[in-house]
Amino acid sequence: MEGGVATNQRFPKIKIREIKDDYLKFELRETDASMANALRRVMIAEVPTIAIDLVEIEVNSSVLNDEFISHRLGLIPLTSDRAMGMRFSRDCDACDGDGQCEHCSVEFHLDVRCDQDQTLDVTSADLMSTDPSVLPVDVAAKSNSSAYDASENRGIIIVKLRRGQELRLRAIARKGIGKDHAKWSPAATVTFMYEPEIRINEEMMESLSIDEKRSWIESSPTKVFDIDPNTQQVVVTDPEAYTYDEEVIKKAEAMGKPGLVEIEAKEDSFIFTVESTGAIKASKLVVNAIEVLKQKLDAVRLSDDTVEADDQFGELGVHMRGG
Amino acid sequence: MISLAPQLCRMDTLLYLLVYPQRPLLTTRTIELVGYDKLGAGQNATVAVMSYSGYDIEDAIVMNKASLDRGFGRCIVMKKSSAMCQNYGNGIMDRIIRPPRTGRQAERMQILDDDGLASPGETIRPNDIYINKQSPSVKLSGGSSAGLPDSAYKPSIQTFKGSKGETAVVDRVALTSDDELNIRFKFIMRQVRRPEVGDKFSSRHGQKGVCGTIISQEDFPFSERGICPDLIMNPHGFPSRMTIGKMIELLGGKAGVSCGRFHYGSAFGEPSGHADKVEDISETLVKNGFSYSGKDIIYSGITGCPLQAYIFMGPIYYQKLKHMVLDKMHARARGPRVQLTRQPTEGRSRDGGLRLGEMERDCLIAYGASMLLFERLMLSSDPFEVQVCRVCGLLGYYNHKLKTRVCSTCKNGDNISTMKLPYACKLLFQELQSMNVVPRLKLAEA
């Protein structure tokens, strides 16, 4: 860095633990809570997906009213791999926002009528998409994998119809973000924890009898410690199961052995758990979140305000523009 | 299961329905015996008992925007408006006619069908006409109503009332008639409402509170399991109310969701051994990896740092109460006045003013804000110009024809002063005079 200013730039590392289509567990190291939290927040609120936003109901003789059905339709997750490249309908210049435009919207049709005596479930499978890449997630999953058990999946129920009832509508799905409405949030669960560092005072531990050890281990609501069957020593089996409840510390104190175990949260290591709604893959969710975060930083860095405010920011302004 | 069907067939004056009702996770034996758990009066909200943002003081609750987006606390409001097509005998009746499609009233009659009645499924806005009715101006003349000319009818339309921007949907229309052959038209207007700031919620322990603020999910605290509360309640609600039941409900509910069995929260563990005791619940919690106390480590959604304290968090059955701001909010600048006193009307339904009462008046007097008092109590209320006779002290009048001021007691206009006083004051003087009490004004130089 010019001027000999010490930089606090860090190079965070990611290690993927477990990866599935809708589940991802990874470690984020060598960064701090602000970065980890920014990533979490962006995943929940700012990664775009596609969801039904406009519903035009032609016929609805079902028991649920139009608003009810529209709300339910909105909450159906749609496969949104295209979302990052799509335009928001508010700043789409190819159309006037009526949803007939391929750049910003996808049209769905639903036309179901019950003509039998049993109740008929209207499900997400009845939604006909005009774009094969944007489908309700359960429909997409059914068509993609052969191993998928179709009998188990009945689809996302929208409404039930009895004989003579009918539902016919046109719906327009648009790109959006979770900040505007939760239906656009691709994240079912995004959370992180600080990685715990557990140090057992071996000397003090050895002074405990086997029964004492056992009762101490059992004081933890989660299974963090265990006894090695061979050596009869207490070992840490799963440090991440520890929930910072401090039960074991309290137990040690109650047993008259304060300092038996020391547990600290590592300030710079985070274990993320990401579950996706299925709109985009969990891995893609993280990548898109980083992309969105970068775009946001670029917006700050490249805005005229920051150039104008160079005097104010000084070194920082140059740094922000990558100087 | 109690069927909802009759509610949707009846024409109730007012009906509130929850969009996604749930069965409570924690019940008591009595609740089951009464069948209250099958009524679906609320939702199991994950509640964090903590302080957040300051918008949760005085029993207010902080709500998660994502939960609201997903349907928490959403409700359907059905209101009935009715109109009567009266039969005056002699074959004379009110009539409903086809609405004009052009002209001054056309816009307000958009939602009317050709039969002159609002059609189901139409969106109705305030001041829209929902029935295009006309009444005969002369109701006693003989002959049949078919013989009456159009000029004999005057419009008696009915409009949808509501504050600006508050739209509803015509849900159903029903026609009924009685012995006198009057036809009654009933319209059910439907609204779907999502909770907003000021809506009232309550748990089953009388712990009611309004929604103080709505905060987006990313700002909400979360646990390392990924649990994010739907609702934040301030812990100050507990010590003075001593609602131990609510805490037990939270514990029982939490144990219920983690082990997959509905729990019973009957008080004192009940001799038959039916209820779940707190000790047993705690054991279940520990078995499922929670702290025995029901408290969790929570991370701040804003900073990402763990909170200093352990947070008591779990599901509590919350009910939405019918007191919603939409039905209550009211403000007015100018507006209607009462005919008798010429003061602003009272109450929201009459677009009334907000009263500066006696106690408020006392405060202003104590503060010495005389000009403000004058403005509130007279200028903004019922100012009235009177002519006062300086000799007899009674009220005179202004003769607009002769452009002179006259005192009707002294029979001249020599010593008349003009001044302003509240109309209510003038009214009082005249009422006193009617009782043979003479109030006389003694004027001094201002």
Coordinates of C-alpha atoms in Angstrom, one line a residue, chain B residues 39 68 140 156 165 218 301 314 316 340 358 431 444:
Chain B
L39 CA -61.4 -23.8 16.7
L68 CA -45.9 -11.7 7.9
L140 CA -99.0 7.8 -0.9
S156 CA -81.5 7.0 -3.1
G165 CA -57.4 4.0 -0.1
E218 CA -32.1 -10.3 8.2
G301 CA -28.9 -10.2 13.0
G314 CA -40.0 -20.9 21.9
I316 CA -46.4 -19.5 22.0
L340 CA -76.8 23.1 17.5
E358 CA -60.4 19.9 30.3
E431 CA -80.9 29.5 26.7
A444 CA -64.1 46.8 28.8

